[in-house]
XYZ file of C-alpha atoms in Angstrom:
215
model
C 38.439 234.989 -21.850
C 35.567 233.620 -19.734
C 35.878 230.259 -18.005
C 39.533 229.212 -17.949
C 39.138 226.213 -15.661
C 36.372 223.740 -14.912
C 37.893 221.009 -12.821
C 36.099 218.091 -11.173
C 37.883 217.523 -7.856
C 35.804 214.374 -7.325
C 32.424 213.038 -8.455
C 30.486 215.714 -6.579
C 32.845 218.707 -6.377
C 33.537 221.270 -9.130
C 36.043 224.125 -9.124
C 35.546 226.813 -11.762
C 37.673 229.886 -12.486
C 36.714 232.823 -14.738
C 39.138 235.431 -16.068
C 37.357 238.745 -16.555
C 38.337 240.218 -19.895
C 34.836 241.071 -21.102
C 33.126 244.437 -20.836
C 29.858 244.894 -18.943
C 27.598 244.526 -21.988
C 29.217 241.207 -22.944
C 28.931 239.827 -19.413
C 25.302 240.910 -19.217
C 24.639 238.642 -22.185
C 26.491 235.725 -20.570
C 25.117 236.093 -17.049
C 21.597 234.984 -16.183
C 19.917 237.433 -13.782
C 16.586 236.991 -12.040
C 14.690 239.910 -10.491
C 16.633 239.635 -7.227
C 19.942 239.713 -9.075
C 18.837 242.726 -11.091
C 17.993 244.643 -7.907
C 21.401 243.851 -6.429
C 23.167 244.769 -9.652
C 21.525 248.202 -9.809
C 23.010 249.105 -6.403
C 26.617 248.757 -7.568
C 28.241 252.043 -8.535
C 31.703 250.876 -9.595
C 32.460 249.086 -12.850
C 34.746 246.617 -11.072
C 32.000 245.548 -8.664
C 29.546 245.111 -11.547
C 32.061 242.973 -13.439
C 32.660 240.798 -10.375
C 28.939 240.284 -9.819
C 28.267 239.412 -13.447
C 31.285 237.106 -13.733
C 30.011 235.069 -10.769
C 26.641 234.566 -12.479
C 28.249 233.799 -15.826
C 30.577 231.240 -14.227
C 27.728 229.629 -12.287
C 25.749 229.251 -15.523
C 28.812 227.652 -17.111
C 29.196 225.183 -14.230
C 25.577 224.272 -13.469
C 23.388 225.682 -16.235
C 21.235 228.768 -16.610
C 18.659 227.772 -13.969
C 21.143 227.919 -11.057
C 20.582 230.830 -8.662
C 22.537 232.256 -5.720
C 20.852 233.565 -2.569
C 22.396 234.963 0.625
C 21.652 234.617 4.334
C 21.681 237.472 6.846
C 25.485 237.162 7.157
C 25.843 237.468 3.365
C 26.923 233.840 3.027
C 25.997 232.463 -0.425
C 23.793 229.437 -1.006
C 22.227 227.849 -4.052
C 18.517 228.594 -4.123
C 17.585 224.949 -4.758
C 19.883 223.698 -1.986
C 21.450 221.131 -4.301
C 25.059 221.989 -3.498
C 27.289 223.835 -1.093
C 28.953 226.863 -2.673
C 31.874 229.180 -1.961
C 32.835 232.205 -4.044
C 35.941 234.372 -4.302
C 37.140 237.136 -6.608
C 40.191 239.367 -6.787
C 41.368 241.694 -9.543
C 40.497 239.866 -12.797
C 39.744 236.370 -11.468
C 36.543 234.872 -10.099
C 36.321 231.389 -8.582
C 33.410 229.190 -7.528
C 33.696 225.924 -5.606
C 30.631 223.634 -5.551
C 29.977 220.314 -3.845
C 26.904 218.113 -3.515
C 27.980 216.496 -0.245
C 30.786 218.551 1.328
C 30.973 222.017 2.798
C 33.470 224.123 0.883
C 35.593 227.229 1.223
C 37.747 228.980 -1.369
C 39.802 232.151 -1.513
C 41.965 233.682 -4.211
C 44.070 236.819 -3.972
C 45.979 238.902 -6.489
C 49.421 239.266 -4.944
C 49.861 243.016 -5.312
C 50.297 244.507 -1.849
C 53.157 244.364 0.622
C 51.421 241.719 2.687
C 54.466 241.399 4.943
C 53.587 244.737 6.529
C 50.337 243.312 7.954
C 51.473 239.722 8.555
C 51.425 240.299 12.333
C 47.642 240.650 12.115
C 47.031 237.081 10.894
C 50.212 235.001 11.474
C 50.682 233.444 14.921
C 53.790 232.155 16.668
C 53.108 228.521 15.778
C 53.258 229.255 12.051
C 56.460 229.261 10.015
C 57.091 231.538 7.036
C 60.016 230.952 4.681
C 62.958 233.319 4.868
C 63.598 232.974 1.108
C 62.768 236.425 -0.230
C 61.476 235.224 -3.625
C 58.992 232.841 -1.952
C 58.043 234.802 1.175
C 55.279 236.954 -0.345
C 53.576 233.939 -1.938
C 53.925 231.982 1.316
C 52.203 234.761 3.255
C 49.407 235.011 0.704
C 48.863 231.242 0.932
C 48.455 231.576 4.700
C 45.958 234.397 4.234
C 43.966 232.512 1.567
C 43.990 229.326 3.646
C 42.642 231.179 6.672
C 39.992 232.933 4.596
C 38.903 229.549 3.183
C 38.614 228.089 6.681
C 36.776 231.172 7.875
C 34.224 230.616 5.116
C 33.771 226.874 5.611
C 33.252 227.401 9.351
C 30.520 229.984 8.683
C 32.461 232.937 10.115
C 31.460 232.256 13.717
C 33.575 234.764 15.628
C 36.837 233.411 14.243
C 40.094 235.356 14.579
C 42.595 234.602 11.822
C 45.506 234.974 14.243
C 44.124 233.448 17.439
C 41.802 230.712 16.174
C 43.334 229.442 12.922
C 46.749 227.821 12.594
C 48.298 226.625 9.342
C 50.780 223.822 9.932
C 54.308 224.436 8.574
C 54.733 223.459 4.927
C 57.264 223.843 2.145
C 55.925 226.373 -0.331
C 55.628 225.169 -3.943
C 53.607 226.240 -6.971
C 50.864 223.848 -5.829
C 50.368 221.382 -3.024
C 48.470 220.405 0.121
C 48.527 221.892 3.602
C 46.731 221.329 6.902
C 44.933 223.913 8.963
C 43.407 223.842 12.439
C 40.468 225.865 13.703
C 40.006 226.125 17.460
C 37.258 228.196 19.089
C 34.712 227.619 21.850
C 32.472 225.998 19.232
C 34.958 224.415 16.803
C 37.975 222.165 17.246
C 38.774 220.643 13.885
C 41.543 219.952 11.376
C 41.157 220.547 7.635
C 42.994 219.524 4.487
C 43.593 222.431 2.128
C 44.826 222.543 -1.445
C 46.627 225.404 -3.125
C 47.918 226.507 -6.486
C 49.423 229.524 -8.173
C 48.017 231.061 -11.342
C 50.109 233.912 -12.749
C 50.256 236.395 -9.852
C 47.345 234.876 -7.931
C 47.306 232.564 -4.928
C 44.325 230.187 -4.750
C 43.435 227.958 -1.776
C 40.391 225.767 -1.211
C 39.120 223.244 1.299
C 36.179 220.860 1.606
C 34.860 218.661 4.372
C 31.942 216.293 4.965
C 29.155 217.716 7.125
C 25.424 217.130 7.283
C 23.588 219.689 5.167
C 21.129 220.306 7.917
């Protein structure tokens, strides 16, 4: 299947989604690996992890060209080697997503809605947040909260943030796609973010972007 979506959110921001239906040999032909990538790839034991890794590189080549390279800091946060754009990456089950922006920090998360997320909702939902009581929408609503908090966690550089204590998603009516607001409050951060969400098959996808100085 390969790249199923390449969407320009604005002049400087690109959202790409890849559906993994290829085998490893096919993805190895599509992905562009430098020596650092090859070393990382050799460490992976599972087929699923190899497919995820290769799909990210194949999607990046589709979005930016074959010269684009991903590097990681000590906290395993991804960056583009040439520093030309901010980047956020997510993968779950058979989907991989990359969000890129030339002038805004970004965060994205997607999740395959397979587990009984309601059983662990107490770990990330706080008392200020409202979850629908409609049974057919409740699971999706919870996954949107999780994805939104993961996106905010990423855009804020994971600085000691608790999903339950430090991130609050304002109440919203759950639809197939829409906009929501989230707040992050820690000793270092006190900010509000606009987030955008959509549903693709049995996946929940949420992303956010915000202007910050690159330095």
